[in-house]
Amino acid sequence: YIDTQIKEVSVKQAFRNNFIGFTRKSSIASMRIDRIRTYDIQNVVDQLVKDDMASSTVNNYFAPISASLNHAETQSLLPHSSPTRNVRVPAIEETDVNMWSVDQYNAFISNAYKIVDSKKKLNQFYGNAGQYLKMIEFIRQTGCRIYEAIGLQQSDFNVDTNELSFNRTAKYVSKKPFPVVEGMKTKKSKRTIPLTDQATKILEELFIGFENPYIFNLNGKPFYPSSVGRIFSELRDELEMPVPFRLRDIRKIFITEMLDKGVPIHDVADYCGTSILQISRTYARSTKSSQLELIKKMSVINA
């Protein structure tokens, strides 16, 4: 399963490591696949929980085992249903994010540019920060994922139709030459979207040369995600913005704003390359202002 179903290099390696890590904690690795019972797997999960591993880590360890045995079931390699179906795994707690409002983001990006302009000649750390801020703005205007923005190439932007296609991701993987170019996160993630005037302006402001295929690049290579994340965190803390709030949470600002403006959730899901279920679980966050707006609407209805 690991070799035939998971195509992306970094994801495949992560799944393999988790698979090995899980099986080494018991005798599962030496057992015939049709002899593995729910009891055996549950013991490993319970031990991971007892070792105070985070719920997300336990689920990450369990995922490749579950996928492998489910695959074995579909291939009739098991005389019974997959033993992972009845295994109890801890629920993953939703990460609490101190969600920024649109006004807070606008204040952040405006003041961030001022800091960068004042420091870039004196501090090498801020030398490329202006370009990183362009990508941060682009994520804000399109709701795309960080690795999707990093993987964008000139050929993905159709100037005539003002449309942008997301066809690949580019990321850093330990012990691999940078960048590792992969496919999209899901089938739904591969998409072509029309751009807003603000997003188009960002692309037009970037210097794009034929020797640099990546839209967001330094010396012909796409941005290192860690470099963009580091400059974002530095500026966030310097401006004393609410935390916890990370670079990847900017996508949530776009999605939440679109929903607040009444854009149908299925349109938002298609535009951002995700599912309606994922939006409701992860991205659409209520805020104090949205709760107050709810009360106003309810007051009008009940008047």
PDB file of C-alpha atoms in Angstrom:
ATOM      1  CA  TYR A   1       0.000   0.000   0.000  1.00  0.00           C
ATOM      2  CA  ILE A   2       2.679   2.469   0.989  1.00  0.00           C
ATOM      3  CA  ASP A   3       4.589   2.149  -2.278  1.00  0.00           C
ATOM      4  CA  THR A   4       1.679   1.883  -4.707  1.00  0.00           C
ATOM      5  CA  GLN A   5      -0.891   4.297  -3.341  1.00  0.00           C
ATOM      6  CA  ILE A   6       1.090   7.208  -1.888  1.00  0.00           C
ATOM      7  CA  LYS A   7       2.848   9.024  -4.724  1.00  0.00           C
ATOM      8  CA  GLU A   8       4.245  12.162  -3.079  1.00  0.00           C
ATOM      9  CA  VAL A   9       7.811  11.755  -1.863  1.00  0.00           C
ATOM     10  CA  SER A  10       7.538  13.434   1.536  1.00  0.00           C
ATOM     11  CA  VAL A  11       4.117  12.007   2.366  1.00  0.00           C
ATOM     12  CA  LYS A  12       5.219   8.506   1.409  1.00  0.00           C
ATOM     13  CA  GLN A  13       8.281   8.767   3.613  1.00  0.00           C
ATOM     14  CA  ALA A  14       6.253  10.065   6.551  1.00  0.00           C
ATOM     15  CA  PHE A  15       3.735   7.227   6.182  1.00  0.00           C
ATOM     16  CA  ARG A  16       6.538   4.666   5.985  1.00  0.00           C
ATOM     17  CA  ASN A  17       8.223   6.045   9.114  1.00  0.00           C
ATOM     18  CA  ASN A  18       4.937   5.980  11.026  1.00  0.00           C
ATOM     19  CA  PHE A  19       4.213   2.458   9.775  1.00  0.00           C
ATOM     20  CA  ILE A  20       7.580   1.217  11.014  1.00  0.00           C
ATOM     21  CA  GLY A  21       7.259   3.125  14.273  1.00  0.00           C
ATOM     22  CA  PHE A  22       3.857   1.571  14.969  1.00  0.00           C
ATOM     23  CA  THR A  23       4.724  -2.033  14.143  1.00  0.00           C
ATOM     24  CA  ARG A  24       7.969  -2.006  16.135  1.00  0.00           C
ATOM     25  CA  LYS A  25       6.028  -1.320  19.300  1.00  0.00           C
ATOM     26  CA  SER A  26       4.526  -4.824  19.231  1.00  0.00           C
ATOM     27  CA  SER A  27       4.816  -8.191  17.533  1.00  0.00           C
ATOM     28  CA  ILE A  28       2.622  -7.022  14.645  1.00  0.00           C
ATOM     29  CA  ALA A  29       5.580  -6.707  12.282  1.00  0.00           C
ATOM     30  CA  SER A  30       6.308 -10.444  12.523  1.00  0.00           C
ATOM     31  CA  MET A  31       2.693 -11.618  12.353  1.00  0.00           C
ATOM     32  CA  ARG A  32       0.902 -12.968   9.291  1.00  0.00           C
ATOM     33  CA  ILE A  33      -1.447 -10.293   8.070  1.00  0.00           C
ATOM     34  CA  ASP A  34      -4.533 -12.514   8.479  1.00  0.00           C
ATOM     35  CA  ARG A  35      -3.577 -13.225  12.104  1.00  0.00           C
ATOM     36  CA  ILE A  36      -3.547  -9.592  13.232  1.00  0.00           C
ATOM     37  CA  ARG A  37      -6.467  -8.896  15.534  1.00  0.00           C
ATOM     38  CA  THR A  38      -8.154  -5.752  16.813  1.00  0.00           C
ATOM     39  CA  TYR A  39      -6.741  -6.620  20.225  1.00  0.00           C
ATOM     40  CA  ASP A  40      -3.144  -6.443  18.946  1.00  0.00           C
ATOM     41  CA  ILE A  41      -3.580  -3.049  17.349  1.00  0.00           C
ATOM     42  CA  GLN A  42      -5.574  -1.632  20.237  1.00  0.00           C
ATOM     43  CA  ASN A  43      -2.738  -2.560  22.622  1.00  0.00           C
ATOM     44  CA  VAL A  44      -0.285  -0.462  20.585  1.00  0.00           C
ATOM     45  CA  VAL A  45      -2.669   2.509  20.433  1.00  0.00           C
ATOM     46  CA  ASP A  46      -3.272   2.307  24.185  1.00  0.00           C
ATOM     47  CA  GLN A  47       0.481   2.208  24.835  1.00  0.00           C
ATOM     48  CA  LEU A  48       1.016   5.311  22.697  1.00  0.00           C
ATOM     49  CA  VAL A  49      -1.663   7.108  24.694  1.00  0.00           C
ATOM     50  CA  LYS A  50      -0.070   5.891  27.934  1.00  0.00           C
ATOM     51  CA  ASP A  51       3.253   7.345  26.727  1.00  0.00           C
ATOM     52  CA  ASP A  52       1.535  10.762  26.616  1.00  0.00           C
ATOM     53  CA  MET A  53       1.786  11.098  22.853  1.00  0.00           C
ATOM     54  CA  ALA A  54      -0.374  13.825  21.349  1.00  0.00           C
ATOM     55  CA  SER A  55      -3.677  12.670  19.880  1.00  0.00           C
ATOM     56  CA  SER A  56      -2.598  13.843  16.423  1.00  0.00           C
ATOM     57  CA  THR A  57       0.631  11.798  16.686  1.00  0.00           C
ATOM     58  CA  VAL A  58      -1.261   8.672  17.703  1.00  0.00           C
ATOM     59  CA  ASN A  59      -3.602   9.130  14.742  1.00  0.00           C
ATOM     60  CA  ASN A  60      -0.646   9.672  12.402  1.00  0.00           C
ATOM     61  CA  TYR A  61       0.903   6.403  13.602  1.00  0.00           C
ATOM     62  CA  PHE A  62      -2.382   4.556  13.252  1.00  0.00           C
ATOM     63  CA  ALA A  63      -3.271   5.907   9.776  1.00  0.00           C
ATOM     64  CA  PRO A  64      -0.851   3.826   7.613  1.00  0.00           C
ATOM     65  CA  ILE A  65      -1.712   0.633   9.520  1.00  0.00           C
ATOM     66  CA  SER A  66      -5.400   1.290   9.002  1.00  0.00           C
ATOM     67  CA  ALA A  67      -4.899   2.139   5.322  1.00  0.00           C
ATOM     68  CA  SER A  68      -2.772  -0.968   4.736  1.00  0.00           C
ATOM     69  CA  LEU A  69      -5.201  -3.392   6.364  1.00  0.00           C
ATOM     70  CA  ASN A  70      -8.206  -1.763   4.701  1.00  0.00           C
ATOM     71  CA  HIS A  71      -6.408  -2.179   1.375  1.00  0.00           C
ATOM     72  CA  ALA A  72      -5.687  -5.808   2.217  1.00  0.00           C
ATOM     73  CA  GLU A  73      -9.383  -6.319   2.880  1.00  0.00           C
ATOM     74  CA  THR A  74     -10.375  -4.914  -0.524  1.00  0.00           C
ATOM     75  CA  GLN A  75      -7.798  -7.230  -2.166  1.00  0.00           C
ATOM     76  CA  SER A  76      -9.326 -10.268  -0.374  1.00  0.00           C
ATOM     77  CA  LEU A  77      -6.109 -10.874   1.530  1.00  0.00           C
ATOM     78  CA  LEU A  78      -8.065 -11.103   4.775  1.00  0.00           C
ATOM     79  CA  PRO A  79     -10.738 -13.706   5.549  1.00  0.00           C
ATOM     80  CA  HIS A  80     -12.536 -11.083   7.621  1.00  0.00           C
ATOM     81  CA  SER A  81     -13.000  -7.326   7.794  1.00  0.00           C
ATOM     82  CA  SER A  82     -10.024  -5.167   8.668  1.00  0.00           C
ATOM     83  CA  PRO A  83      -9.195  -5.404  12.395  1.00  0.00           C
ATOM     84  CA  THR A  84      -8.613  -1.659  12.475  1.00  0.00           C
ATOM     85  CA  ARG A  85     -12.325  -0.923  12.038  1.00  0.00           C
ATOM     86  CA  ASN A  86     -13.066  -1.459  15.728  1.00  0.00           C
ATOM     87  CA  VAL A  87      -9.931   0.138  17.136  1.00  0.00           C
ATOM     88  CA  ARG A  88     -10.565   3.121  19.422  1.00  0.00           C
ATOM     89  CA  VAL A  89      -8.192   6.019  18.725  1.00  0.00           C
ATOM     90  CA  PRO A  90      -8.157   9.306  20.655  1.00  0.00           C
ATOM     91  CA  ALA A  91     -10.045  12.210  19.109  1.00  0.00           C
ATOM     92  CA  ILE A  92      -7.851  14.944  17.678  1.00  0.00           C
ATOM     93  CA  GLU A  93      -8.382  18.175  19.534  1.00  0.00           C
ATOM     94  CA  GLU A  94      -8.962  21.164  17.290  1.00  0.00           C
ATOM     95  CA  THR A  95      -6.087  23.615  17.426  1.00  0.00           C
ATOM     96  CA  ASP A  96      -7.212  26.878  18.977  1.00  0.00           C
ATOM     97  CA  VAL A  97      -6.387  29.855  16.774  1.00  0.00           C
ATOM     98  CA  ASN A  98      -6.638  33.456  17.883  1.00  0.00           C
ATOM     99  CA  MET A  99      -8.321  34.449  14.647  1.00  0.00           C
ATOM    100  CA  TRP A 100      -7.413  37.819  13.164  1.00  0.00           C
ATOM    101  CA  SER A 101     -10.088  40.055  11.737  1.00  0.00           C
ATOM    102  CA  VAL A 102      -9.682  41.548   8.278  1.00  0.00           C
ATOM    103  CA  ASP A 103      -8.870  44.910   9.880  1.00  0.00           C
ATOM    104  CA  GLN A 104      -6.184  43.319  12.037  1.00  0.00           C
ATOM    105  CA  TYR A 105      -4.622  41.634   9.018  1.00  0.00           C
ATOM    106  CA  ASN A 106      -4.681  44.898   7.038  1.00  0.00           C
ATOM    107  CA  ALA A 107      -2.949  46.687   9.905  1.00  0.00           C
ATOM    108  CA  PHE A 108      -0.372  43.904  10.126  1.00  0.00           C
ATOM    109  CA  ILE A 109       0.543  43.884   6.423  1.00  0.00           C
ATOM    110  CA  SER A 110       0.717  47.684   6.238  1.00  0.00           C
ATOM    111  CA  ASN A 111       3.005  47.998   9.263  1.00  0.00           C
ATOM    112  CA  ALA A 112       5.042  44.947   8.214  1.00  0.00           C
ATOM    113  CA  TYR A 113       6.014  46.666   4.968  1.00  0.00           C
ATOM    114  CA  LYS A 114       7.083  49.749   6.935  1.00  0.00           C
ATOM    115  CA  ILE A 115       9.312  47.663   9.198  1.00  0.00           C
ATOM    116  CA  VAL A 116      10.859  45.844   6.246  1.00  0.00           C
ATOM    117  CA  ASP A 117      11.531  49.081   4.363  1.00  0.00           C
ATOM    118  CA  SER A 118      13.244  50.604   7.390  1.00  0.00           C
ATOM    119  CA  LYS A 119      15.403  47.571   8.220  1.00  0.00           C
ATOM    120  CA  LYS A 120      16.270  45.867   4.943  1.00  0.00           C
ATOM    121  CA  LYS A 121      19.356  48.025   4.333  1.00  0.00           C
ATOM    122  CA  LEU A 122      20.692  47.433   7.834  1.00  0.00           C
ATOM    123  CA  ASN A 123      19.661  43.850   8.502  1.00  0.00           C
ATOM    124  CA  GLN A 124      20.281  41.017   6.047  1.00  0.00           C
ATOM    125  CA  PHE A 125      17.439  39.034   7.636  1.00  0.00           C
ATOM    126  CA  TYR A 126      14.961  41.525   6.181  1.00  0.00           C
ATOM    127  CA  GLY A 127      16.619  41.656   2.743  1.00  0.00           C
ATOM    128  CA  ASN A 128      14.111  39.337   1.067  1.00  0.00           C
ATOM    129  CA  ALA A 129      11.242  40.049   3.426  1.00  0.00           C
ATOM    130  CA  GLY A 130       9.464  42.332   0.958  1.00  0.00           C
ATOM    131  CA  GLN A 131       9.133  39.456  -1.519  1.00  0.00           C
ATOM    132  CA  TYR A 132       7.952  37.118   1.213  1.00  0.00           C
ATOM    133  CA  LEU A 133       5.271  39.635   2.160  1.00  0.00           C
ATOM    134  CA  LYS A 134       4.057  39.549  -1.446  1.00  0.00           C
ATOM    135  CA  MET A 135       3.425  35.834  -1.146  1.00  0.00           C
ATOM    136  CA  ILE A 136       1.707  36.339   2.215  1.00  0.00           C
ATOM    137  CA  GLU A 137      -0.563  38.898   0.560  1.00  0.00           C
ATOM    138  CA  PHE A 138      -1.245  36.500  -2.294  1.00  0.00           C
ATOM    139  CA  ILE A 139      -2.354  33.767   0.110  1.00  0.00           C
ATOM    140  CA  ARG A 140      -4.651  36.299   1.736  1.00  0.00           C
ATOM    141  CA  GLN A 141      -6.197  37.209  -1.650  1.00  0.00           C
ATOM    142  CA  THR A 142      -6.660  33.648  -2.975  1.00  0.00           C
ATOM    143  CA  GLY A 143      -7.005  31.410   0.079  1.00  0.00           C
ATOM    144  CA  CYS A 144      -4.432  28.997  -1.362  1.00  0.00           C
ATOM    145  CA  ARG A 145      -2.148  26.781   0.702  1.00  0.00           C
ATOM    146  CA  ILE A 146       1.461  27.744   1.397  1.00  0.00           C
ATOM    147  CA  TYR A 147       2.961  24.884  -0.632  1.00  0.00           C
ATOM    148  CA  GLU A 148       0.574  25.619  -3.504  1.00  0.00           C
ATOM    149  CA  ALA A 149       1.783  29.224  -3.690  1.00  0.00           C
ATOM    150  CA  ILE A 150       5.422  28.135  -3.494  1.00  0.00           C
ATOM    151  CA  GLY A 151       4.917  25.658  -6.358  1.00  0.00           C
ATOM    152  CA  LEU A 152       3.334  28.156  -8.760  1.00  0.00           C
ATOM    153  CA  GLN A 153       5.134  28.628 -12.076  1.00  0.00           C
ATOM    154  CA  GLN A 154       4.803  31.239 -14.792  1.00  0.00           C
ATOM    155  CA  SER A 155       2.999  28.812 -17.059  1.00  0.00           C
ATOM    156  CA  ASP A 156       0.218  28.480 -14.470  1.00  0.00           C
ATOM    157  CA  PHE A 157      -0.866  32.099 -14.947  1.00  0.00           C
ATOM    158  CA  ASN A 158      -3.007  32.796 -18.023  1.00  0.00           C
ATOM    159  CA  VAL A 159      -2.673  36.519 -18.640  1.00  0.00           C
ATOM    160  CA  ASP A 160      -5.383  36.538 -21.330  1.00  0.00           C
ATOM    161  CA  THR A 161      -8.099  35.060 -19.117  1.00  0.00           C
ATOM    162  CA  ASN A 162      -6.679  36.300 -15.786  1.00  0.00           C
ATOM    163  CA  GLU A 163      -6.867  32.756 -14.435  1.00  0.00           C
ATOM    164  CA  LEU A 164      -4.424  30.787 -12.341  1.00  0.00           C
ATOM    165  CA  SER A 165      -4.035  26.999 -12.266  1.00  0.00           C
ATOM    166  CA  PHE A 166      -2.809  25.064  -9.246  1.00  0.00           C
ATOM    167  CA  ASN A 167      -1.103  21.910 -10.531  1.00  0.00           C
ATOM    168  CA  ARG A 168       1.704  21.153  -8.069  1.00  0.00           C
ATOM    169  CA  THR A 169       3.175  21.825  -4.671  1.00  0.00           C
ATOM    170  CA  ALA A 170       6.814  22.492  -3.840  1.00  0.00           C
ATOM    171  CA  LYS A 171       8.271  21.915  -0.410  1.00  0.00           C
ATOM    172  CA  TYR A 172      11.423  21.233   1.535  1.00  0.00           C
ATOM    173  CA  VAL A 173      12.003  17.634   2.614  1.00  0.00           C
ATOM    174  CA  SER A 174      14.894  16.699   4.885  1.00  0.00           C
ATOM    175  CA  LYS A 175      17.826  15.042   3.057  1.00  0.00           C
ATOM    176  CA  LYS A 176      16.209  15.701  -0.333  1.00  0.00           C
ATOM    177  CA  PRO A 177      17.362  18.261  -2.933  1.00  0.00           C
ATOM    178  CA  PHE A 178      15.211  21.387  -2.705  1.00  0.00           C
ATOM    179  CA  PRO A 179      12.560  21.726  -3.966  1.00  0.00           C
ATOM    180  CA  VAL A 180      10.628  18.473  -3.789  1.00  0.00           C
ATOM    181  CA  VAL A 181       7.870  18.922  -6.368  1.00  0.00           C
ATOM    182  CA  GLU A 182       4.730  16.927  -5.708  1.00  0.00           C
ATOM    183  CA  GLY A 183       1.151  16.696  -6.875  1.00  0.00           C
ATOM    184  CA  MET A 184      -1.720  18.415  -5.138  1.00  0.00           C
ATOM    185  CA  LYS A 185      -2.927  17.497  -1.657  1.00  0.00           C
ATOM    186  CA  THR A 186      -6.193  16.027  -2.978  1.00  0.00           C
ATOM    187  CA  LYS A 187      -7.876  15.633  -6.365  1.00  0.00           C
ATOM    188  CA  LYS A 188     -10.098  18.581  -5.504  1.00  0.00           C
ATOM    189  CA  SER A 189      -7.029  20.732  -4.825  1.00  0.00           C
ATOM    190  CA  LYS A 190      -6.107  20.737  -8.526  1.00  0.00           C
ATOM    191  CA  ARG A 191      -8.072  23.685  -9.857  1.00  0.00           C
ATOM    192  CA  THR A 192      -8.145  26.768 -12.077  1.00  0.00           C
ATOM    193  CA  ILE A 193      -9.511  29.961 -10.560  1.00  0.00           C
ATOM    194  CA  PRO A 194     -10.189  33.518 -11.730  1.00  0.00           C
ATOM    195  CA  LEU A 195      -8.164  36.107  -9.839  1.00  0.00           C
ATOM    196  CA  THR A 196      -9.271  39.243  -8.063  1.00  0.00           C
ATOM    197  CA  ASP A 197      -7.756  42.561  -9.115  1.00  0.00           C
ATOM    198  CA  GLN A 198      -5.646  42.560  -5.944  1.00  0.00           C
ATOM    199  CA  ALA A 199      -4.224  39.099  -6.617  1.00  0.00           C
ATOM    200  CA  THR A 200      -3.485  39.983 -10.248  1.00  0.00           C
ATOM    201  CA  LYS A 201      -1.713  43.154  -9.158  1.00  0.00           C
ATOM    202  CA  ILE A 202       0.585  41.144  -6.886  1.00  0.00           C
ATOM    203  CA  LEU A 203       1.608  38.880  -9.771  1.00  0.00           C
ATOM    204  CA  GLU A 204       2.144  41.853 -12.074  1.00  0.00           C
ATOM    205  CA  GLU A 205       4.393  43.532  -9.513  1.00  0.00           C
ATOM    206  CA  LEU A 206       6.702  40.539  -9.322  1.00  0.00           C
ATOM    207  CA  PHE A 207       9.714  40.354 -11.595  1.00  0.00           C
ATOM    208  CA  ILE A 208       9.242  37.227 -13.677  1.00  0.00           C
ATOM    209  CA  GLY A 209      12.114  36.191 -15.930  1.00  0.00           C
ATOM    210  CA  PHE A 210      12.375  33.179 -18.185  1.00  0.00           C
ATOM    211  CA  GLU A 211      15.288  31.860 -16.155  1.00  0.00           C
ATOM    212  CA  ASN A 212      13.051  31.766 -13.073  1.00  0.00           C
ATOM    213  CA  PRO A 213      10.105  29.447 -13.716  1.00  0.00           C
ATOM    214  CA  TYR A 214       8.671  29.845 -10.215  1.00  0.00           C
ATOM    215  CA  ILE A 215       6.484  32.883  -9.613  1.00  0.00           C
ATOM    216  CA  PHE A 216       7.624  33.282  -6.014  1.00  0.00           C
ATOM    217  CA  ASN A 217      11.356  32.710  -6.323  1.00  0.00           C
ATOM    218  CA  LEU A 218      14.785  33.776  -5.167  1.00  0.00           C
ATOM    219  CA  ASN A 219      17.619  33.167  -7.628  1.00  0.00           C
ATOM    220  CA  GLY A 220      15.514  30.751  -9.638  1.00  0.00           C
ATOM    221  CA  LYS A 221      14.417  28.562  -6.730  1.00  0.00           C
ATOM    222  CA  PRO A 222      11.031  28.755  -5.025  1.00  0.00           C
ATOM    223  CA  PHE A 223      10.798  30.201  -1.547  1.00  0.00           C
ATOM    224  CA  TYR A 224      11.775  27.990   1.343  1.00  0.00           C
ATOM    225  CA  PRO A 225       8.541  27.681   3.370  1.00  0.00           C
ATOM    226  CA  SER A 226      10.535  27.968   6.599  1.00  0.00           C
ATOM    227  CA  SER A 227      11.980  31.310   5.455  1.00  0.00           C
ATOM    228  CA  VAL A 228       8.533  32.767   4.752  1.00  0.00           C
ATOM    229  CA  GLY A 229       7.193  31.387   8.020  1.00  0.00           C
ATOM    230  CA  ARG A 230      10.125  32.789   9.986  1.00  0.00           C
ATOM    231  CA  ILE A 231       9.748  36.326   8.638  1.00  0.00           C
ATOM    232  CA  PHE A 232       5.994  36.182   9.227  1.00  0.00           C
ATOM    233  CA  SER A 233       6.494  35.109  12.853  1.00  0.00           C
ATOM    234  CA  GLU A 234       9.146  37.772  13.455  1.00  0.00           C
ATOM    235  CA  LEU A 235       6.919  40.558  12.127  1.00  0.00           C
ATOM    236  CA  ARG A 236       3.855  39.185  13.906  1.00  0.00           C
ATOM    237  CA  ASP A 237       5.655  39.238  17.249  1.00  0.00           C
ATOM    238  CA  GLU A 238       7.285  42.606  16.651  1.00  0.00           C
ATOM    239  CA  LEU A 239       3.877  44.135  15.939  1.00  0.00           C
ATOM    240  CA  GLU A 240       2.408  42.329  18.971  1.00  0.00           C
ATOM    241  CA  MET A 241      -0.340  40.690  16.953  1.00  0.00           C
ATOM    242  CA  PRO A 242      -2.646  38.140  18.654  1.00  0.00           C
ATOM    243  CA  VAL A 243      -1.208  34.636  18.987  1.00  0.00           C
ATOM    244  CA  PRO A 244      -1.359  31.729  18.404  1.00  0.00           C
ATOM    245  CA  PHE A 245      -1.663  32.619  14.729  1.00  0.00           C
ATOM    246  CA  ARG A 246       0.593  31.118  12.065  1.00  0.00           C
ATOM    247  CA  LEU A 247       1.313  31.722   8.417  1.00  0.00           C
ATOM    248  CA  ARG A 248      -1.026  28.927   7.356  1.00  0.00           C
ATOM    249  CA  ASP A 249      -3.891  30.543   9.291  1.00  0.00           C
ATOM    250  CA  ILE A 250      -4.031  33.413   6.779  1.00  0.00           C
ATOM    251  CA  ARG A 251      -5.947  31.047   4.505  1.00  0.00           C
ATOM    252  CA  LYS A 252      -8.639  30.989   7.184  1.00  0.00           C
ATOM    253  CA  ILE A 253      -9.046  34.763   6.976  1.00  0.00           C
ATOM    254  CA  PHE A 254      -9.928  34.493   3.285  1.00  0.00           C
ATOM    255  CA  ILE A 255     -12.356  31.608   3.754  1.00  0.00           C
ATOM    256  CA  THR A 256     -14.072  33.143   6.784  1.00  0.00           C
ATOM    257  CA  GLU A 257     -14.432  36.521   5.053  1.00  0.00           C
ATOM    258  CA  MET A 258     -15.988  34.956   1.958  1.00  0.00           C
ATOM    259  CA  LEU A 259     -18.526  33.104   4.098  1.00  0.00           C
ATOM    260  CA  ASP A 260     -19.278  36.276   6.065  1.00  0.00           C
ATOM    261  CA  LYS A 261     -19.974  38.056   2.785  1.00  0.00           C
ATOM    262  CA  GLY A 262     -22.526  35.421   1.852  1.00  0.00           C
ATOM    263  CA  VAL A 263     -20.529  33.494  -0.766  1.00  0.00           C
ATOM    264  CA  PRO A 264     -22.044  29.967  -0.988  1.00  0.00           C
ATOM    265  CA  ILE A 265     -19.904  27.474   0.890  1.00  0.00           C
ATOM    266  CA  HIS A 266     -19.609  25.138  -2.120  1.00  0.00           C
ATOM    267  CA  ASP A 267     -18.162  27.994  -4.193  1.00  0.00           C
ATOM    268  CA  VAL A 268     -15.647  28.786  -1.447  1.00  0.00           C
ATOM    269  CA  ALA A 269     -14.705  25.093  -1.230  1.00  0.00           C
ATOM    270  CA  ASP A 270     -14.137  24.805  -4.995  1.00  0.00           C
ATOM    271  CA  TYR A 271     -12.151  28.067  -5.138  1.00  0.00           C
ATOM    272  CA  CYS A 272      -9.854  27.011  -2.292  1.00  0.00           C
ATOM    273  CA  GLY A 273      -9.535  23.384  -3.353  1.00  0.00           C
ATOM    274  CA  THR A 274     -11.040  21.807  -0.270  1.00  0.00           C
ATOM    275  CA  SER A 275     -14.264  20.138   0.835  1.00  0.00           C
ATOM    276  CA  ILE A 276     -17.335  21.646   2.431  1.00  0.00           C
ATOM    277  CA  LEU A 277     -16.814  19.335   5.401  1.00  0.00           C
ATOM    278  CA  GLN A 278     -13.224  20.514   5.846  1.00  0.00           C
ATOM    279  CA  ILE A 279     -14.316  24.156   5.763  1.00  0.00           C
ATOM    280  CA  SER A 280     -16.884  23.592   8.477  1.00  0.00           C
ATOM    281  CA  ARG A 281     -14.392  21.645  10.615  1.00  0.00           C
ATOM    282  CA  THR A 282     -11.259  23.709  10.233  1.00  0.00           C
ATOM    283  CA  TYR A 283     -11.403  27.003   8.399  1.00  0.00           C
ATOM    284  CA  ALA A 284     -14.672  28.776   9.110  1.00  0.00           C
ATOM    285  CA  ARG A 285     -14.195  30.294  12.535  1.00  0.00           C
ATOM    286  CA  SER A 286     -16.749  32.412  14.307  1.00  0.00           C
ATOM    287  CA  THR A 287     -15.470  35.616  15.882  1.00  0.00           C
ATOM    288  CA  LYS A 288     -16.811  38.007  18.474  1.00  0.00           C
ATOM    289  CA  SER A 289     -17.987  40.358  15.731  1.00  0.00           C
ATOM    290  CA  SER A 290     -19.698  37.538  13.822  1.00  0.00           C
ATOM    291  CA  GLN A 291     -21.448  36.407  17.003  1.00  0.00           C
ATOM    292  CA  LEU A 292     -22.688  39.965  17.606  1.00  0.00           C
ATOM    293  CA  GLU A 293     -23.900  40.095  14.001  1.00  0.00           C
ATOM    294  CA  LEU A 294     -25.805  36.867  14.630  1.00  0.00           C
ATOM    295  CA  ILE A 295     -27.554  38.447  17.619  1.00  0.00           C
ATOM    296  CA  LYS A 296     -28.522  41.477  15.513  1.00  0.00           C
ATOM    297  CA  LYS A 297     -30.037  39.280  12.805  1.00  0.00           C
ATOM    298  CA  MET A 298     -31.873  37.156  15.346  1.00  0.00           C
ATOM    299  CA  SER A 299     -33.252  40.280  17.008  1.00  0.00           C
ATOM    300  CA  VAL A 300     -34.666  41.463  13.671  1.00  0.00           C
ATOM    301  CA  ILE A 301     -36.214  38.057  12.968  1.00  0.00           C
ATOM    302  CA  ASN A 302     -37.838  37.863  16.400  1.00  0.00           C
ATOM    303  CA  ALA A 303     -39.038  41.493  16.416  1.00  0.00           C
TER     304      ALA A 303
END
